[in-house]
mmCIF file of C-alpha atoms in Angstrom:
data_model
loop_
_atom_site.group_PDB
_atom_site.id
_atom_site.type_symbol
_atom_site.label_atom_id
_atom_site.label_comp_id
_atom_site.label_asym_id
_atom_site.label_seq_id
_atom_site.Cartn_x
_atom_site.Cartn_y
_atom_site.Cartn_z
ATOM 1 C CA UNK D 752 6.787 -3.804 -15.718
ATOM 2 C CA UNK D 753 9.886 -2.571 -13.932
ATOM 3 C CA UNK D 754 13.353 -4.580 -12.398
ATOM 4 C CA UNK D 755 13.431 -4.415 -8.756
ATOM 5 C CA UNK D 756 17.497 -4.424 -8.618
ATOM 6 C CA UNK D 757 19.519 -5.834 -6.025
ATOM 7 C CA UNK D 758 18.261 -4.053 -2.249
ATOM 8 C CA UNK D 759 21.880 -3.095 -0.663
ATOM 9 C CA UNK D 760 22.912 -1.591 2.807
ATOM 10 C CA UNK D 761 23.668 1.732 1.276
ATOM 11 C CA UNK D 762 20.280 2.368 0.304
ATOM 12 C CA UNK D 763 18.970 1.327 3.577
ATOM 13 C CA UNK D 764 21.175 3.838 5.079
ATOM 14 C CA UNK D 765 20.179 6.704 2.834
ATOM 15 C CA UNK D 766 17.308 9.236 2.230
ATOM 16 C CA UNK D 767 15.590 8.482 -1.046
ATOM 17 C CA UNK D 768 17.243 11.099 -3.713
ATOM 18 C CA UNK D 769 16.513 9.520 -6.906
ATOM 19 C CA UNK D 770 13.960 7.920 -9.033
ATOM 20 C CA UNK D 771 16.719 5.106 -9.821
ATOM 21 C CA UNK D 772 16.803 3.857 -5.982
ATOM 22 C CA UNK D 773 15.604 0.253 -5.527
ATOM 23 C CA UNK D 774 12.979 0.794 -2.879
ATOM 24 C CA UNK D 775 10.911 2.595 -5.545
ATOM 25 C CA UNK D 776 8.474 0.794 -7.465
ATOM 26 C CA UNK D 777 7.175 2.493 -10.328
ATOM 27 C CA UNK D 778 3.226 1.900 -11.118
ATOM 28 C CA UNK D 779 2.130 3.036 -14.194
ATOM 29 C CA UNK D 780 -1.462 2.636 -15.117
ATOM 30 C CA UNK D 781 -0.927 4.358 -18.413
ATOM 31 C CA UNK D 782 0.904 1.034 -19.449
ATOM 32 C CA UNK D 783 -0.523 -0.571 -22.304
ATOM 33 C CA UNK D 784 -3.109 -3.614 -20.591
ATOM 34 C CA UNK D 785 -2.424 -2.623 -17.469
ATOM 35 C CA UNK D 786 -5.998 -2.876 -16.296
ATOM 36 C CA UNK D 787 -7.414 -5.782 -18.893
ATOM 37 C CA UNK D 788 -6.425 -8.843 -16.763
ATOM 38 C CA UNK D 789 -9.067 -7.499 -14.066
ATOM 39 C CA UNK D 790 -11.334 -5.953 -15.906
ATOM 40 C CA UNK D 791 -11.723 -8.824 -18.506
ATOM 41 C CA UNK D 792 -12.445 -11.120 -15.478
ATOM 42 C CA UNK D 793 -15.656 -12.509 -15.004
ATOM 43 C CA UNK D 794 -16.192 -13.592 -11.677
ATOM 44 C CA UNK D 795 -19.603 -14.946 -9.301
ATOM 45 C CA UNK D 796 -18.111 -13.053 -5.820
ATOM 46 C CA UNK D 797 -19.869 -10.555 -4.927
ATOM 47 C CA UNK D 798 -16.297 -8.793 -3.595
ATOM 48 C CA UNK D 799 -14.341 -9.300 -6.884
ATOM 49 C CA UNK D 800 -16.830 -7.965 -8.747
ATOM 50 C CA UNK D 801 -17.255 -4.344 -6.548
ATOM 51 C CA UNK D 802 -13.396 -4.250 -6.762
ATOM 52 C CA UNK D 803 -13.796 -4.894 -10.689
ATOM 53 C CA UNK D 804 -16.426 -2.019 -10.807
ATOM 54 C CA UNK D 805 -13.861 -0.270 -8.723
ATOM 55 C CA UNK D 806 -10.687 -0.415 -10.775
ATOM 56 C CA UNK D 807 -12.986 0.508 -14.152
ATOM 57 C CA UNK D 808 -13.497 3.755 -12.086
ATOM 58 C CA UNK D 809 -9.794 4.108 -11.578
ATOM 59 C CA UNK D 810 -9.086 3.267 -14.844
ATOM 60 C CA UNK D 811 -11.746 6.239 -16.318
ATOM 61 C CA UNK D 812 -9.477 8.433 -13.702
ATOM 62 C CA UNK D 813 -6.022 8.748 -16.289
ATOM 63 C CA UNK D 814 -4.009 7.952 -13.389
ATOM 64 C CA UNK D 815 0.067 9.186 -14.479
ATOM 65 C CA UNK D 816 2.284 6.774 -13.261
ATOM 66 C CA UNK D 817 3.621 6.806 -9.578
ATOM 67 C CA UNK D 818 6.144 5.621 -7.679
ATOM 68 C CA UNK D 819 5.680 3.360 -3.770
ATOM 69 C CA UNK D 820 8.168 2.478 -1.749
ATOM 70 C CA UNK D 821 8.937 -1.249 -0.592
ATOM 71 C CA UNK D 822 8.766 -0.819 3.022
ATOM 72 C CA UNK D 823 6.551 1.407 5.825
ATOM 73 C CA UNK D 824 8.072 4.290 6.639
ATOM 74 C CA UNK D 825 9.724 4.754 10.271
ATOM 75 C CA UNK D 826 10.506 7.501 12.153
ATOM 76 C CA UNK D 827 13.421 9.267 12.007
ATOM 77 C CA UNK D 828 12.926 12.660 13.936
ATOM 78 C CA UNK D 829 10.543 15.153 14.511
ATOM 79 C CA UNK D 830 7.828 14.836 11.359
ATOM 80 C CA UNK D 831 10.687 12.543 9.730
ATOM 81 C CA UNK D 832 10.757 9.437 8.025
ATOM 82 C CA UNK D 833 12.919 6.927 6.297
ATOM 83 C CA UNK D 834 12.780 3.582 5.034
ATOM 84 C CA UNK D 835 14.538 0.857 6.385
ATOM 85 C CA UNK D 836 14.624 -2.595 6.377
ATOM 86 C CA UNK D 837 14.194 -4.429 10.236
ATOM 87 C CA UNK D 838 12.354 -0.984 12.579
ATOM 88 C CA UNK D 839 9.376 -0.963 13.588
ATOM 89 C CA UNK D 840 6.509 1.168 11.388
ATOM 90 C CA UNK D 841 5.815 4.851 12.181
ATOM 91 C CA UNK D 842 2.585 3.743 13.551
ATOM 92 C CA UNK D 843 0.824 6.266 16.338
ATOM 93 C CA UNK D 844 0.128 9.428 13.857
ATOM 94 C CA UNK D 845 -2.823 11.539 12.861
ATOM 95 C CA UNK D 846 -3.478 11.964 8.906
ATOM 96 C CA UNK D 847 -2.987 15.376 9.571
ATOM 97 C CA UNK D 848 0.830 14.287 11.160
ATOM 98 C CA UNK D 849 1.355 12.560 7.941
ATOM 99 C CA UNK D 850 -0.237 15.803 5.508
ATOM 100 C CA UNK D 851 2.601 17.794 7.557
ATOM 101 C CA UNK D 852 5.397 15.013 7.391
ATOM 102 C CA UNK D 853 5.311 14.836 3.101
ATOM 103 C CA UNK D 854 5.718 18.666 2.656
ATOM 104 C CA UNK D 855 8.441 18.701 4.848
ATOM 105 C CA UNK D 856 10.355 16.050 2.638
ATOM 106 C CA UNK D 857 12.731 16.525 -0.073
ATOM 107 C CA UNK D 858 11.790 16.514 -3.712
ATOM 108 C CA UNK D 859 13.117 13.294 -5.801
ATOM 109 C CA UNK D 860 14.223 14.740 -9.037
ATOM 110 C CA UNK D 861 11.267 17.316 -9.220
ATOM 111 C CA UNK D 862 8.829 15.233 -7.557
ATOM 112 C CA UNK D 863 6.670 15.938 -4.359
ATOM 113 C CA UNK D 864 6.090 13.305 -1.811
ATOM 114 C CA UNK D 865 2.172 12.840 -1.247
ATOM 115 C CA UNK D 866 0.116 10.939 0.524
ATOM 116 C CA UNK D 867 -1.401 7.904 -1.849
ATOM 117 C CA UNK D 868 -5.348 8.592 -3.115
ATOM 118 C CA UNK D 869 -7.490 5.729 -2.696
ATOM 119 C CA UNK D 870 -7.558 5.662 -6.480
ATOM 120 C CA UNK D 871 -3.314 5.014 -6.011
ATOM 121 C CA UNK D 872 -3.741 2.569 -4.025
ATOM 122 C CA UNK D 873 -6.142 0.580 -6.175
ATOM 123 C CA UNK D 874 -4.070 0.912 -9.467
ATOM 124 C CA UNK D 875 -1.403 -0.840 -6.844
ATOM 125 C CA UNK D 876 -3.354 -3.617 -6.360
ATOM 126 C CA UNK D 877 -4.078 -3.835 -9.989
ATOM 127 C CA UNK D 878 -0.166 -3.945 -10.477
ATOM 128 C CA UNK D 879 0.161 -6.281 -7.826
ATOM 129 C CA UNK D 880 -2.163 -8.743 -9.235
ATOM 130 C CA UNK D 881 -0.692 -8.619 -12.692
ATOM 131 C CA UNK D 882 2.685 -9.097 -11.127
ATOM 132 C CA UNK D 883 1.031 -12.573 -9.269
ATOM 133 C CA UNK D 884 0.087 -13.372 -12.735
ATOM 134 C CA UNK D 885 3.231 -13.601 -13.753
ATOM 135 C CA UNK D 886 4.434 -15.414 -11.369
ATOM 136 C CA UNK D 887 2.380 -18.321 -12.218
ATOM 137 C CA UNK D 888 -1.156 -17.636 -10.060
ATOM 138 C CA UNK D 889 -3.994 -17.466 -12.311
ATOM 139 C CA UNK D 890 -5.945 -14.284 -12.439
ATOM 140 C CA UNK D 891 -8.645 -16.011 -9.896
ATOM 141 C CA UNK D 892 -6.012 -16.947 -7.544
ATOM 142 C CA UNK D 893 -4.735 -13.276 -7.584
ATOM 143 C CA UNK D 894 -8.145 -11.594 -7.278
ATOM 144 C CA UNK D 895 -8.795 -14.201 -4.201
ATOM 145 C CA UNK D 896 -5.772 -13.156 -2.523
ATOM 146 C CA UNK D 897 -6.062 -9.346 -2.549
ATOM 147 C CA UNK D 898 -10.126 -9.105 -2.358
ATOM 148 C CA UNK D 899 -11.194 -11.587 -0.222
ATOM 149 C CA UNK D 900 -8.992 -13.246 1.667
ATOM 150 C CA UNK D 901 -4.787 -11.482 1.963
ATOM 151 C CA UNK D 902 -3.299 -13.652 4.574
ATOM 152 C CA UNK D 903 -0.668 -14.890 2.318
ATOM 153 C CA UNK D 904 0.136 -11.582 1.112
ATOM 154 C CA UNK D 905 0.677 -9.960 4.578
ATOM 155 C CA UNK D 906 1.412 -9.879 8.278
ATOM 156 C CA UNK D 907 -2.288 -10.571 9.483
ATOM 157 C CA UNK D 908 -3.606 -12.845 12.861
ATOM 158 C CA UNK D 909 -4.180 -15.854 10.541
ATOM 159 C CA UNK D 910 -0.731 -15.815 8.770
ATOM 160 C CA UNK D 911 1.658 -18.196 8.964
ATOM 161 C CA UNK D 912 4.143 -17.728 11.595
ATOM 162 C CA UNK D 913 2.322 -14.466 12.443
ATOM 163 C CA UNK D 914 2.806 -12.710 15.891
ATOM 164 C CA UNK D 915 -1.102 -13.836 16.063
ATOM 165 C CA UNK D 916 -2.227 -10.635 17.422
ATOM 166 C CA UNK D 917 0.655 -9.657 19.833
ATOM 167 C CA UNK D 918 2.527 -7.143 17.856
ATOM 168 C CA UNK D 919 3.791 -5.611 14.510
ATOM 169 C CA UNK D 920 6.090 -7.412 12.269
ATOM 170 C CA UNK D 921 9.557 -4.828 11.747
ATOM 171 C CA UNK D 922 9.808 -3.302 8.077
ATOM 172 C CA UNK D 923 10.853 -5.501 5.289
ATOM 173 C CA UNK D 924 8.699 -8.333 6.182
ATOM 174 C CA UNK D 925 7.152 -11.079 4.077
ATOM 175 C CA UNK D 926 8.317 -10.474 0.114
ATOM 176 C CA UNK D 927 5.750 -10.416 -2.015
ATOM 177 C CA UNK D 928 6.521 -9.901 -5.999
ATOM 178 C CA UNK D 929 9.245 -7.557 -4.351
ATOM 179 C CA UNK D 930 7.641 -5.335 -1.724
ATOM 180 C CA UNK D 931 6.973 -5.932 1.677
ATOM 181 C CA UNK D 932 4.764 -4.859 4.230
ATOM 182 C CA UNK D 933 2.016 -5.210 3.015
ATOM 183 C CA UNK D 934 0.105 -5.909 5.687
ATOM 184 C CA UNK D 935 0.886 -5.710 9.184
ATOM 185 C CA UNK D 936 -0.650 -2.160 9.444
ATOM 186 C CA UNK D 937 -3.456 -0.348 7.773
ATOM 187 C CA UNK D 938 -2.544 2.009 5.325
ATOM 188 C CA UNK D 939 -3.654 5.637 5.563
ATOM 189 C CA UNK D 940 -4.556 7.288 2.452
ATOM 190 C CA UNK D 941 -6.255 10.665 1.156
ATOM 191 C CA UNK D 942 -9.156 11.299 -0.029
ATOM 192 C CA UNK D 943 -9.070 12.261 -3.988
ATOM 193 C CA UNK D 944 -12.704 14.034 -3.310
ATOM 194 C CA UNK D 945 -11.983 16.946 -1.641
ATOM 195 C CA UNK D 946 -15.497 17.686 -1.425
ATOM 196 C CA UNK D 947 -16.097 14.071 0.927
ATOM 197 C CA UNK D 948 -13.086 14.855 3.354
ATOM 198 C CA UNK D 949 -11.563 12.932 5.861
ATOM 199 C CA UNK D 950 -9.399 10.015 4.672
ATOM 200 C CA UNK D 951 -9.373 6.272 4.281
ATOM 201 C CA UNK D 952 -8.059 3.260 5.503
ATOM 202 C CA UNK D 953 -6.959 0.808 3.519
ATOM 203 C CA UNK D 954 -5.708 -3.261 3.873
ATOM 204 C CA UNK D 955 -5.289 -4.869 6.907
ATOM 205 C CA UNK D 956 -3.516 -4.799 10.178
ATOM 206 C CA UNK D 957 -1.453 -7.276 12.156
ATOM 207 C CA UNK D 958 -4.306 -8.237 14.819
ATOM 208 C CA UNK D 959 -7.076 -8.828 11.888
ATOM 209 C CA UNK D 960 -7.660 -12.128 10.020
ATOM 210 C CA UNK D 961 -6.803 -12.130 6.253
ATOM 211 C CA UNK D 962 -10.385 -12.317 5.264
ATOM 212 C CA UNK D 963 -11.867 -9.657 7.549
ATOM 213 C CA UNK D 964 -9.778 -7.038 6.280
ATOM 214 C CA UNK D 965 -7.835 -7.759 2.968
ATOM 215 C CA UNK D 966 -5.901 -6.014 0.990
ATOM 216 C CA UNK D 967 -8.639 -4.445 -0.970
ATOM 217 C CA UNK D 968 -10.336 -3.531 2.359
ATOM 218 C CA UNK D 969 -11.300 0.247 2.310
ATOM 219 C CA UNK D 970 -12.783 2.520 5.112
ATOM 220 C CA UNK D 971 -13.132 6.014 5.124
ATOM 221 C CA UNK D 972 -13.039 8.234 8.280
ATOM 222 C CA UNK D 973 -13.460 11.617 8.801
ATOM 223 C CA UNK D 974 -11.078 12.080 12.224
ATOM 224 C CA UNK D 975 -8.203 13.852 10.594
ATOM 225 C CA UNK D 976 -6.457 14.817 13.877
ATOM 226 C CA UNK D 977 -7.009 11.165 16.156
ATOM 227 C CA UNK D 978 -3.748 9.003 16.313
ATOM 228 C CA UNK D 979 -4.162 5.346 15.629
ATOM 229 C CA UNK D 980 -1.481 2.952 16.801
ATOM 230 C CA UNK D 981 -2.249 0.672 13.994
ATOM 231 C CA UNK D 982 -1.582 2.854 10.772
ATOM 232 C CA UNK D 983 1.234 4.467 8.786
ATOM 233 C CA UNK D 984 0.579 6.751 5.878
ATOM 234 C CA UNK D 985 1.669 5.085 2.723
ATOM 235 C CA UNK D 986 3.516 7.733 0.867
ATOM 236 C CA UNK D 987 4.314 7.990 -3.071
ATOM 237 C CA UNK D 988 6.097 10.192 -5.386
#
């Protein structure tokens, strides 16, 4: 679905100015069988089968493609960001810090930075399942890992060689079909119903076990303006 490049020092170094930079990973949902390995997957868990019932609502949604970045985001100034390999995430922020932070960055070749939709972030998972497919885990295997139990896919307590509990990983850890972080801090995301409010969380965080909060793991809250030391906004174009 897309070539991940070689990652160089330059673009560590660098704000993200182009579509072509090789921390961007483009998702497109509009790609022909993008959804069928999941939703032609018949499975007895409970779990897999609400995310199933999940990603056919995502799929009814006409998502346009999108494009995530390989790494958390770390600070870099007042409402700034970057993303760089080896710092620590820009955990300690409100979603409204993060709802300021993305209008005050720079367009990428006519595109807006936004906070990811819940409905984003599961046509990620989607992509990252098909990419664990093609790396040679069956289509059980992958549903396992991101819906019930991600401690092989990310910085959690119950990882190996995890911090177990004592602290955050630094960006750019533990590879996974080319992206990192996965883990290692909840992700905060936006609501696509403006009529709910509030936001969610989403995945797991360095000081939870794989299977208490995996990658598929949502929560919505409704405390726009509370910081929480354990999340970072994940951010798409």
């Amino acid at each position: 679905m897309i070539g991940f490049g070689n990652y160089t020092k330059k673009a560590e170094a660098t704000t993200i100015t182009t579509l072509a930079d090789n921390r961007l990973v483009k998702i497109n949902p509009q790609e022909e069988g993008f959804f069928n390995e999941v939703l032609n997957f018949n499975s007895k868990n409970e779990a897999i089968n609400m995310f199933i019932e999940a990603v056919a609502e995502v799929k009814e949604a006409s998502l346009e493609a999108f494009y995530r970045v390989m790494y958390d985001p770390t600070e870099a100034g007042d409402h700034m960001v970057v993303f760089q390999k080896g710092n620590r995430p820009a955990v300690g922020h409100s979603y409204n810090w993060w709802v300021e932070t993305v209008s005050k960055m720079s367009r990428v070749e006519g595109r807006q930075w936004h906070i990811a939709t819940e409905y984003q972030y599961y046509a990620f998972l989607v992509w990252l399942i098909n990419q664990l497919v093609k790396i040679g885990k069956s289509v059980e295997e992958a549903l396992h890992q991101v819906v019930v139990n991600s401690k092989q896919l990310g910085h959690y307590y119950d990882s190996e060689n995890s911090t177990e509990g004592k602290d955050f990983e630094f960006t750019g850890s533990r590879c996974v079909c080319g992206l990192y972080d996965l883990a290692n801090t909840f992700k905060i995301l936006q609501c696509s119903n403006s009529e709910v409010g509030g936001f969610w969380f989403a995945g797991g965080s360095y000081y939870f076990n794989g299977y208490d909060d995996p990658l598929a793991f949502l929560n919505h809250d409704t405390d726009v303006d509370n910081d929480y030391d354990d999340s970072v906004g994940l951010l798409v174009l």
